Tab-separated table of C-alpha atoms in Angstrom:
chain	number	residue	atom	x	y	z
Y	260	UNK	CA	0.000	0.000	0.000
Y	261	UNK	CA	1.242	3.196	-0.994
Y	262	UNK	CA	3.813	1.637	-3.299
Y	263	UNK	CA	3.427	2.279	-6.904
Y	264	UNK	CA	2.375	-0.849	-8.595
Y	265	UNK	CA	3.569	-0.873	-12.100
Y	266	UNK	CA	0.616	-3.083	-13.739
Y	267	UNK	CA	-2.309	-1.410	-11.130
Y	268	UNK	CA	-4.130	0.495	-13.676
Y	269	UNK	CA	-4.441	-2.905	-15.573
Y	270	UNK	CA	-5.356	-4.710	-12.728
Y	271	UNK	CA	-8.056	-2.437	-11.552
Y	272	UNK	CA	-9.275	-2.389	-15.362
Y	273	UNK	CA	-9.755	-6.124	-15.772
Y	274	UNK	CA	-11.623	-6.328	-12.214
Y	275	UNK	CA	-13.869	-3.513	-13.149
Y	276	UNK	CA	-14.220	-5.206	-16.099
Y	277	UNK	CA	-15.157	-8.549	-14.273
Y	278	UNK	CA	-17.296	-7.096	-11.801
Y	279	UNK	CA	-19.153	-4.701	-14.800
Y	280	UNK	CA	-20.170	-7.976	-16.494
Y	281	UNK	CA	-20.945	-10.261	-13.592
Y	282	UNK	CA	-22.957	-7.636	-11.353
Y	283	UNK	CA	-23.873	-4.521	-13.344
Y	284	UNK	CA	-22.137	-1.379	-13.722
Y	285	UNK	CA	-24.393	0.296	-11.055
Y	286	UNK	CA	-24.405	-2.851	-8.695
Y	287	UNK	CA	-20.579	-2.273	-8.126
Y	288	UNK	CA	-18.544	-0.548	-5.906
Y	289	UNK	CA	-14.845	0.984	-5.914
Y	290	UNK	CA	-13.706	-1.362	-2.789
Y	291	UNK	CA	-15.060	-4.195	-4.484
Y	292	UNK	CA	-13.045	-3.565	-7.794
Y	293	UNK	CA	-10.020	-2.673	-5.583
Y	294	UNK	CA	-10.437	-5.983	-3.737
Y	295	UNK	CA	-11.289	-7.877	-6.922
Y	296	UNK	CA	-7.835	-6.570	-8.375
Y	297	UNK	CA	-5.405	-7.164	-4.216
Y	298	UNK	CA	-5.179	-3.439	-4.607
Y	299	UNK	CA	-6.801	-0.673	-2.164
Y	300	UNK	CA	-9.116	2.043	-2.541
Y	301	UNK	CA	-6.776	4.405	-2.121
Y	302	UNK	CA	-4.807	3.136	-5.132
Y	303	UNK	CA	-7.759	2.669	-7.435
Y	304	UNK	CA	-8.253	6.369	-7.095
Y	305	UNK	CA	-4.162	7.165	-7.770
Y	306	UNK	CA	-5.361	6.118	-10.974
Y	307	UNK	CA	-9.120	6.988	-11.734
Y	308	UNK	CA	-11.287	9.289	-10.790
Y	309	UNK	CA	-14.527	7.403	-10.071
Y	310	UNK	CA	-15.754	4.071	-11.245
Y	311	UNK	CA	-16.754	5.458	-14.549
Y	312	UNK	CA	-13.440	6.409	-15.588
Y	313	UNK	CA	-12.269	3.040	-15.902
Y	314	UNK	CA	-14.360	2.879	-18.966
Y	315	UNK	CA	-13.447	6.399	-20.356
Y	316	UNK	CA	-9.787	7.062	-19.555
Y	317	UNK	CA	-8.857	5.532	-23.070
Y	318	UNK	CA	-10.826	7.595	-24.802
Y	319	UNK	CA	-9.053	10.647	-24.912
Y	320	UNK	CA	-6.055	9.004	-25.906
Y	321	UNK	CA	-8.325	7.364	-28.814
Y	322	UNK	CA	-9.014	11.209	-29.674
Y	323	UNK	CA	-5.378	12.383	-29.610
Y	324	UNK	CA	-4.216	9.547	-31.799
Y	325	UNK	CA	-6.762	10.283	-34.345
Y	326	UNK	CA	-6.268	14.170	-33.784
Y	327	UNK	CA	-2.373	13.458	-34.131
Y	328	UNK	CA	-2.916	11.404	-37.136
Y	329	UNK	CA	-4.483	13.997	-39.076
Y	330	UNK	CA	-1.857	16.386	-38.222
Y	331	UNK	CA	0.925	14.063	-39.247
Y	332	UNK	CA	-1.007	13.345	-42.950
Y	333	UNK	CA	1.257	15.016	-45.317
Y	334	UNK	CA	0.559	18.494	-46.880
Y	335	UNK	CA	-1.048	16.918	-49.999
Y	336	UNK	CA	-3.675	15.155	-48.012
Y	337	UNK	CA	-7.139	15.535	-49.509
Y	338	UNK	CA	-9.601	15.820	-46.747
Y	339	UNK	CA	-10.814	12.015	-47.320
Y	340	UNK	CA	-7.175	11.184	-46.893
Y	341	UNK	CA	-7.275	12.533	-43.517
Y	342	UNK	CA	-10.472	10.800	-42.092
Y	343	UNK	CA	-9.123	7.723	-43.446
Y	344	UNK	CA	-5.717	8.729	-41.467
Y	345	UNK	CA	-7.819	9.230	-38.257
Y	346	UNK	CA	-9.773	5.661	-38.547
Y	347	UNK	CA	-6.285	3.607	-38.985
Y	348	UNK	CA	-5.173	5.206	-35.911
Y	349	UNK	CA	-8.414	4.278	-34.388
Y	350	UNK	CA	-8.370	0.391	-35.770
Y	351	UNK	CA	-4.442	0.497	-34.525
Y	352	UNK	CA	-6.155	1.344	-30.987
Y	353	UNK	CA	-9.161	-0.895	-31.036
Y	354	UNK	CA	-7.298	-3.788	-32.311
Y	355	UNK	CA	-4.566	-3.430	-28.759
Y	356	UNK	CA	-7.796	-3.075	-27.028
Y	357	UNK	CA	-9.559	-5.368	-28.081
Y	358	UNK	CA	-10.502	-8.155	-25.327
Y	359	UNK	CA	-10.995	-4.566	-23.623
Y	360	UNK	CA	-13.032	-2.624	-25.912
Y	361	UNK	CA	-16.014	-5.449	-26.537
Y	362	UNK	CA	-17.324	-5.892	-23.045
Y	363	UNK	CA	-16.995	-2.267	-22.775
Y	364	UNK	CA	-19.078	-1.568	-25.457
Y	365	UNK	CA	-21.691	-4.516	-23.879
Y	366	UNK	CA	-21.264	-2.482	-20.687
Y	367	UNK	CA	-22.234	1.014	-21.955
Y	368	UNK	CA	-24.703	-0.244	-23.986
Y	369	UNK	CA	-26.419	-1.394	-20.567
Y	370	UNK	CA	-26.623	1.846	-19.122
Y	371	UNK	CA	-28.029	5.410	-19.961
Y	372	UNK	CA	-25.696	7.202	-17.413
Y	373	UNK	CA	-23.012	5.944	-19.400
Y	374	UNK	CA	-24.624	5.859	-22.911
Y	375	UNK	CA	-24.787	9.856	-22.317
Y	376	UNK	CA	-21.093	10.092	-21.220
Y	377	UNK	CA	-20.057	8.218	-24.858
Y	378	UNK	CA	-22.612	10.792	-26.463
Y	379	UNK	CA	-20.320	13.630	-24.575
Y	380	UNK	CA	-16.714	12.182	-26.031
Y	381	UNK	CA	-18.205	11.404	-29.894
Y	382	UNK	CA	-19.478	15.187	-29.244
Y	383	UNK	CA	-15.908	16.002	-27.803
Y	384	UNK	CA	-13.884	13.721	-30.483
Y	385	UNK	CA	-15.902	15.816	-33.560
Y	386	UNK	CA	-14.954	19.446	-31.686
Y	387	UNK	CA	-10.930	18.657	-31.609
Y	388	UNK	CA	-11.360	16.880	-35.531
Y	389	UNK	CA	-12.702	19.712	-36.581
Y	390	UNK	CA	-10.278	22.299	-34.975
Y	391	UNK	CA	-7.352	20.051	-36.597
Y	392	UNK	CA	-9.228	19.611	-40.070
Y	393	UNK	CA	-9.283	23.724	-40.071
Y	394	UNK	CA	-5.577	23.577	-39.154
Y	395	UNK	CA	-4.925	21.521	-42.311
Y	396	UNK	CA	-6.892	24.250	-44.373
Y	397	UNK	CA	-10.486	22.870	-45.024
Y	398	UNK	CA	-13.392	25.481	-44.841
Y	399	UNK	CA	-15.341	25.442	-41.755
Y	400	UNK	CA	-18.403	23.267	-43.145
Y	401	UNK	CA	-16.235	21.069	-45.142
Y	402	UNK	CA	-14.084	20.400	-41.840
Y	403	UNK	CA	-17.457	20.063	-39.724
Y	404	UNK	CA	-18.662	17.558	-41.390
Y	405	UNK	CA	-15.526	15.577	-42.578
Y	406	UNK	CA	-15.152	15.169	-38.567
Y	407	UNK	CA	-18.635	14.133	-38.589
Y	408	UNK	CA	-18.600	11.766	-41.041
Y	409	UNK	CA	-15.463	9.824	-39.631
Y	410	UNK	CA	-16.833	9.001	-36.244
Y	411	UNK	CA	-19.740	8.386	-37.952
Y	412	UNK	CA	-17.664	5.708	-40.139
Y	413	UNK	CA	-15.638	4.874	-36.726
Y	414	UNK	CA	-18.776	4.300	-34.888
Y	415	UNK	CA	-21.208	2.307	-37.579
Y	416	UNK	CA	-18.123	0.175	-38.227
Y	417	UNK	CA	-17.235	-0.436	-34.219
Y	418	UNK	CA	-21.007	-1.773	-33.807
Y	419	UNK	CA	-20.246	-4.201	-36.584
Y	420	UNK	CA	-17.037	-5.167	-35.320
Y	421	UNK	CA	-17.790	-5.779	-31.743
Y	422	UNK	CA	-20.708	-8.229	-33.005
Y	423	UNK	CA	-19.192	-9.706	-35.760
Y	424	UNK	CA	-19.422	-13.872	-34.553
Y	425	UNK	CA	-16.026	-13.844	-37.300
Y	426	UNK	CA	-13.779	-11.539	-36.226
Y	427	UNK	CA	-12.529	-9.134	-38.701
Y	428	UNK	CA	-9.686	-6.687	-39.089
Y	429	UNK	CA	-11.522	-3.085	-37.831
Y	430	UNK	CA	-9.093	-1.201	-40.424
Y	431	UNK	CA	-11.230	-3.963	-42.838
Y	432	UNK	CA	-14.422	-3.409	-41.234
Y	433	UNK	CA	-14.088	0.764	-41.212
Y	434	UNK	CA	-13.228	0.532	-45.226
Y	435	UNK	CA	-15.859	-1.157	-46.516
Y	436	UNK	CA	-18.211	1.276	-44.109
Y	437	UNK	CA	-16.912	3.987	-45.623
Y	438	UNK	CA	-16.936	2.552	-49.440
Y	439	UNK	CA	-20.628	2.289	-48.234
Y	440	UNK	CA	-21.134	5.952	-46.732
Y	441	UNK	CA	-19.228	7.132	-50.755
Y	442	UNK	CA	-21.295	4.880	-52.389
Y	443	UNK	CA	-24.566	6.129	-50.747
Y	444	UNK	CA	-23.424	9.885	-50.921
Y	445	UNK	CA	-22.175	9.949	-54.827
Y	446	UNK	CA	-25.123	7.969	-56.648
Y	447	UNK	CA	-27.488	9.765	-58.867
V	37	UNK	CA	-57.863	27.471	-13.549
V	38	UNK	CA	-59.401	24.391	-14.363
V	39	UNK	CA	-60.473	25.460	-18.204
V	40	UNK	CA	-58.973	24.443	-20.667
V	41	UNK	CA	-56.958	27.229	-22.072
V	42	UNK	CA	-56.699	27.183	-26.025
V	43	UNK	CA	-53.679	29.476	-26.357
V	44	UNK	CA	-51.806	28.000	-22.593
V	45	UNK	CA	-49.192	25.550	-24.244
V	46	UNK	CA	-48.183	28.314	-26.573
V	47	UNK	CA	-48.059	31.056	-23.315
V	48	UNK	CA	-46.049	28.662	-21.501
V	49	UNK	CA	-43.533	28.377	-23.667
V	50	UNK	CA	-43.132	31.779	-24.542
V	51	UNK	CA	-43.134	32.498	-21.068
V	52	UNK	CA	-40.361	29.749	-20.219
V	53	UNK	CA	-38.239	31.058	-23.086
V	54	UNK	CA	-38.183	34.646	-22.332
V	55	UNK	CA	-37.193	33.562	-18.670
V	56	UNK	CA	-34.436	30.639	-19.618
V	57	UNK	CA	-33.177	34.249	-21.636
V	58	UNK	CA	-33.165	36.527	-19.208
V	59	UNK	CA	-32.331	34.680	-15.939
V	60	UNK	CA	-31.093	31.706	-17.363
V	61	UNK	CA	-32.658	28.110	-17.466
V	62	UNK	CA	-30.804	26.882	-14.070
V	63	UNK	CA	-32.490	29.711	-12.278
V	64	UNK	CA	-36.093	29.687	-13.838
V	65	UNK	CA	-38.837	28.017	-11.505
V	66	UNK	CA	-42.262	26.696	-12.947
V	67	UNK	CA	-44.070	28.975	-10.535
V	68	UNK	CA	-42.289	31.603	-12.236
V	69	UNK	CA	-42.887	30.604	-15.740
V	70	UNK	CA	-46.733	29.801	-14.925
V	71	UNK	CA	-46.965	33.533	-13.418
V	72	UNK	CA	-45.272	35.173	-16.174
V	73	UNK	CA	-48.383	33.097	-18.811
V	74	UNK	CA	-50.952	34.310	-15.834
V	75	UNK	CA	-51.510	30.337	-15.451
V	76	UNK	CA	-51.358	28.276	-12.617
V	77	UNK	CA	-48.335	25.755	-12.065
V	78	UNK	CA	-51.295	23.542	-12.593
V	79	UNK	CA	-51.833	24.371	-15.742
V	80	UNK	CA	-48.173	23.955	-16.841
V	81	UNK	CA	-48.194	20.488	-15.392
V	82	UNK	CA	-50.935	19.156	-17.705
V	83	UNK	CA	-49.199	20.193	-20.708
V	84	UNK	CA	-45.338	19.512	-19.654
V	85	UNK	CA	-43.471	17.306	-17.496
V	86	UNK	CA	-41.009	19.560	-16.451
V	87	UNK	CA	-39.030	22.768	-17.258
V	88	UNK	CA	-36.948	20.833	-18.794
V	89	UNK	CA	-39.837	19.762	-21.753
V	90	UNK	CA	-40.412	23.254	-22.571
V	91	UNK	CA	-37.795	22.767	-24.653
V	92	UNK	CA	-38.056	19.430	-26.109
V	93	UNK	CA	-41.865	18.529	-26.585
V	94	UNK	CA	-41.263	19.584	-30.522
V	95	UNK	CA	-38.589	17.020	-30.796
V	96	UNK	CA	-40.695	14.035	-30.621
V	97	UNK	CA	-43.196	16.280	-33.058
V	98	UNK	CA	-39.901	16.434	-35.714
V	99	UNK	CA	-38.162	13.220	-35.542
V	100	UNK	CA	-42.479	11.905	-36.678
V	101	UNK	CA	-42.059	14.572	-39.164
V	102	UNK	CA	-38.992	13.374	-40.970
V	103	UNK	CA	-40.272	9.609	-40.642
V	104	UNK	CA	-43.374	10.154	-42.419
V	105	UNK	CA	-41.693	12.309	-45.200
V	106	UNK	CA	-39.237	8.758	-45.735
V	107	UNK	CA	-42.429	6.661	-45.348
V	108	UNK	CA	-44.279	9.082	-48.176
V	109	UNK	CA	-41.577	9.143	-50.899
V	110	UNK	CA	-42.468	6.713	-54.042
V	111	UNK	CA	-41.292	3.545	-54.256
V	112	UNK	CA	-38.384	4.179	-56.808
V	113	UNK	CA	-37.431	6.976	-54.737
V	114	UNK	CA	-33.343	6.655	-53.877
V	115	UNK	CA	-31.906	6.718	-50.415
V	116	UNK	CA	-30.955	10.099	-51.028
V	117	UNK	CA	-34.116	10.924	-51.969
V	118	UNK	CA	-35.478	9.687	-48.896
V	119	UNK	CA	-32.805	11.921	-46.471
V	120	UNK	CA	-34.139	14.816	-49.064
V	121	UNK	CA	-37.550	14.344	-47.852
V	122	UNK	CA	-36.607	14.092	-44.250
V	123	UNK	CA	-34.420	17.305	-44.806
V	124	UNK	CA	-37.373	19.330	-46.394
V	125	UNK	CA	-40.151	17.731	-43.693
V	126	UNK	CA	-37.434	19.259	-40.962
V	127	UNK	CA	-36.847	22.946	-42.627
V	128	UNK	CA	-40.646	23.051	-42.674
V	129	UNK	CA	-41.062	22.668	-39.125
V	130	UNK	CA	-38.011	24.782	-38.466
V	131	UNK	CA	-39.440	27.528	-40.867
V	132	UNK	CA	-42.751	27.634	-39.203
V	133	UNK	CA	-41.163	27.819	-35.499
V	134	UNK	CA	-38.254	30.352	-36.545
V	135	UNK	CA	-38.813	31.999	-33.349
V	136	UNK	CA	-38.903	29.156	-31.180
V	137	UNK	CA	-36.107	27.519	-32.411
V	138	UNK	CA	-33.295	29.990	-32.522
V	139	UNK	CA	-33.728	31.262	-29.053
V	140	UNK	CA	-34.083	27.614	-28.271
V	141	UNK	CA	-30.277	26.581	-29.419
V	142	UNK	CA	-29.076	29.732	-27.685
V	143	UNK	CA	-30.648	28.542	-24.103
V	144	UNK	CA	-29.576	24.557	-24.947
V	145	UNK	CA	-25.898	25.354	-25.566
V	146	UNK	CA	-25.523	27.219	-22.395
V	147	UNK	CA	-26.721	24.159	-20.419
V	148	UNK	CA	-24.943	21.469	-20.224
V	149	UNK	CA	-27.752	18.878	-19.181
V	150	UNK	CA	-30.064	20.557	-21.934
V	151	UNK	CA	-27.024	19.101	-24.275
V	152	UNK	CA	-26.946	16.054	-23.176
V	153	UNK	CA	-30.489	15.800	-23.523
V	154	UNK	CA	-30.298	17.383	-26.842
V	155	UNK	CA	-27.574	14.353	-27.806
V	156	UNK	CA	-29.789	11.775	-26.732
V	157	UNK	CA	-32.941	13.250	-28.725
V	158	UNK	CA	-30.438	13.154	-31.776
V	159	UNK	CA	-29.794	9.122	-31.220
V	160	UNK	CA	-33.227	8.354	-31.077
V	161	UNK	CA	-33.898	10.589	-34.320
V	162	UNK	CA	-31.074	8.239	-36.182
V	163	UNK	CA	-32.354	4.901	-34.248
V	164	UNK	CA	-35.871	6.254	-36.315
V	165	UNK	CA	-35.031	7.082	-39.390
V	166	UNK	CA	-33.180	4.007	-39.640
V	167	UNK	CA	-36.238	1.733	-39.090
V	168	UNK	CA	-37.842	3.474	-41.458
V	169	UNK	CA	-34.956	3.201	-44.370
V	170	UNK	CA	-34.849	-0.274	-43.901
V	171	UNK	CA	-38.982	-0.979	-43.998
V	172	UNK	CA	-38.268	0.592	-47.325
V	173	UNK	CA	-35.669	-1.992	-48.760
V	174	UNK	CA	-32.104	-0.306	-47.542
V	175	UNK	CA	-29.583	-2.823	-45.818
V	176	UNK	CA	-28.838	-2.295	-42.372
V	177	UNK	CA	-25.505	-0.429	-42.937
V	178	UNK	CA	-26.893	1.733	-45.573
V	179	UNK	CA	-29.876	2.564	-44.037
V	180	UNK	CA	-27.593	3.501	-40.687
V	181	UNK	CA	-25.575	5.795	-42.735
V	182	UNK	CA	-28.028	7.234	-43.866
V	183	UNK	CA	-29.890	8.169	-40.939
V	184	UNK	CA	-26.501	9.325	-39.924
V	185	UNK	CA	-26.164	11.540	-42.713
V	186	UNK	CA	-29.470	12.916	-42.901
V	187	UNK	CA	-28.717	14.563	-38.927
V	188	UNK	CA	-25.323	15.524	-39.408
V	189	UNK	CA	-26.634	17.496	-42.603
V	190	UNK	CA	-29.482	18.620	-40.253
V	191	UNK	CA	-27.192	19.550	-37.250
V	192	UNK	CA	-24.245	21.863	-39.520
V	193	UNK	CA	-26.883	23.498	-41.289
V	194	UNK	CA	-29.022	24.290	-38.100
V	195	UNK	CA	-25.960	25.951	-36.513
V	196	UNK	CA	-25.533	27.869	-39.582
V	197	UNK	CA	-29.145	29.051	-39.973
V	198	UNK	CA	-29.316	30.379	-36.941
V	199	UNK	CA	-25.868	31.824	-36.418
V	200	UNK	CA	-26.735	33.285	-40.202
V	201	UNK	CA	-26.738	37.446	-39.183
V	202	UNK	CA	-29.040	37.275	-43.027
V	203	UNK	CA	-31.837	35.301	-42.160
V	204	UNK	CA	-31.694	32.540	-44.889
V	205	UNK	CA	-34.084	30.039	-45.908
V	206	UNK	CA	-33.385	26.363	-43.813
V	207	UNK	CA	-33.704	24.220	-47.419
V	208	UNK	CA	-31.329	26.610	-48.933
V	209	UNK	CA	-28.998	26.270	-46.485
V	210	UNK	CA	-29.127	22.354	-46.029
V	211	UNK	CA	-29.260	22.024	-49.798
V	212	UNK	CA	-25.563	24.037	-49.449
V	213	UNK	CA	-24.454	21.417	-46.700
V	214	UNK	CA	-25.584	18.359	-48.341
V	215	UNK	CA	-23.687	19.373	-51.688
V	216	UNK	CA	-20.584	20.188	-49.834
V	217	UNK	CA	-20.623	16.853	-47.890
V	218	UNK	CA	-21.416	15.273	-51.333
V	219	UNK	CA	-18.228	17.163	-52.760
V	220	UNK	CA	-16.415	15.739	-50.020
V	221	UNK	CA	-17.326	12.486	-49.990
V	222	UNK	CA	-17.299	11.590	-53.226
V	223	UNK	CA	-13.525	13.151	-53.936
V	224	UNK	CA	-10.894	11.371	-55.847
């Protein structure tokens, strides 16, 4: 106790995790993930906030690696480049996430408390897009809805990933979403 | 008190809305929104549930709208066609309550509960719209998209319209929006 404990934050993630799935988000308590996971209270919250950020501390790093990824598209980019820039570093993220990123989608899905916190970072996630799409030179509306239409992409294509009974690539998944999206926009 | 009051839905809410303007939604009470109509708090009880659906009783109204308009195109009519239809049902309804809804936005992004709830209004308006696509022959990725599409389009161009200092038409400017998301989409 009081030590740092190098693999804590995964610890207390996989007994959240656990205890999530077995009992219900709402049903479970911080002491019982901290006993679940050997650790104390007092550690679990070195690390997260409340219970809820276990499920949301990886998303702003999700949003930074797809922010970062557009910025790092070279000067040439064409504004479908960079949404397809942002979704491989998203598929890069999912796919080292995934035994993670399933239940917690099963988890969320569960619960309108945390259904509206998701709403908040897609809502978040489009805002800091959109500032970096700008940055790159696109006109306001174009940038708008370019970040629109790639969490769009990233979040049609995450539903069918996560309940795919085969599972698929998600860079695989996100492409052929977004061959759909260009297909649907350009006919007629 | 007791009658039935022809005009007291519409007094309510013009009462609520100039008070959410001047004092600020957090602040405004019922019993001061039923004084400033010259109505009884039971009177704003039987036609809203709370301060809160002031604001959002025309949502429901809307999202019926934009259903039906899908549900009434032809049968050879393309998908978007359909998001079209829904787009022209919604500047309607945003034409005829100009008044309402500007002031509206202005008093829902100060708040940010009246977002969330905003957010949350906007999923079940996609979860809708994508039924209805899909009664009418689209596959379930398509007709997601779609319903995707058709709000984002809604969404940019509402923040434009009413951010517009020259009061524009709502088609005109969601014809603008949809074009430019067709320009991007369907690049290289």
């Amino acid at each position: 106790m009081g030590r740092w404990q190098p693999d804590a934050r995964v610890r207390l993630q996989e007994a959240a995790m656990a205890l999530y799935g077995e009992r219900g988000y709402e049903q479970t308590t911080v002491a019982q993930i901290a006993e679940r996971a050997g650790l104390t209270k007092r550690t679990f919250f070195r690390y997260f906030a409340d219970k809820r950020e276990v499920l949301f501390w990886g998303a702003e790093l999700l949003e930074r690696q797809m922010v970062g990824a557009i910025e790092a598209t070279p000067e040439s980019a064409s504004a479908l480049g960079m949404i397809g820039a942002a979704l491989e570093a998203a598929a890069a993220r999912f796919e080292e996430f995934r035994e993670f990123a399933v239940p917690r989608h099963r988890i969320i899905a569960a619960s309108r408390e945390l259904q509206e916190r998701e709403l908040i970072k897609g809502v978040s996630m489009i805002a800091a897009m959109t500032s970096a799409l700008r940055a790159r030179g696109l006109g306001d509306t174009t940038a708008d809805l370019a970040a629109h239409l790639c969490v769009t992409v990233m979040q049609v294509a995450f539903r069918q990933w996560v309940d795919d009974p085969e599972p698929r690539a998600f860079q695989q998944v996100a492409d052929e979403v977004l061959a759909q999206l260009r297909e649907l926009a350009c006919a007629g």
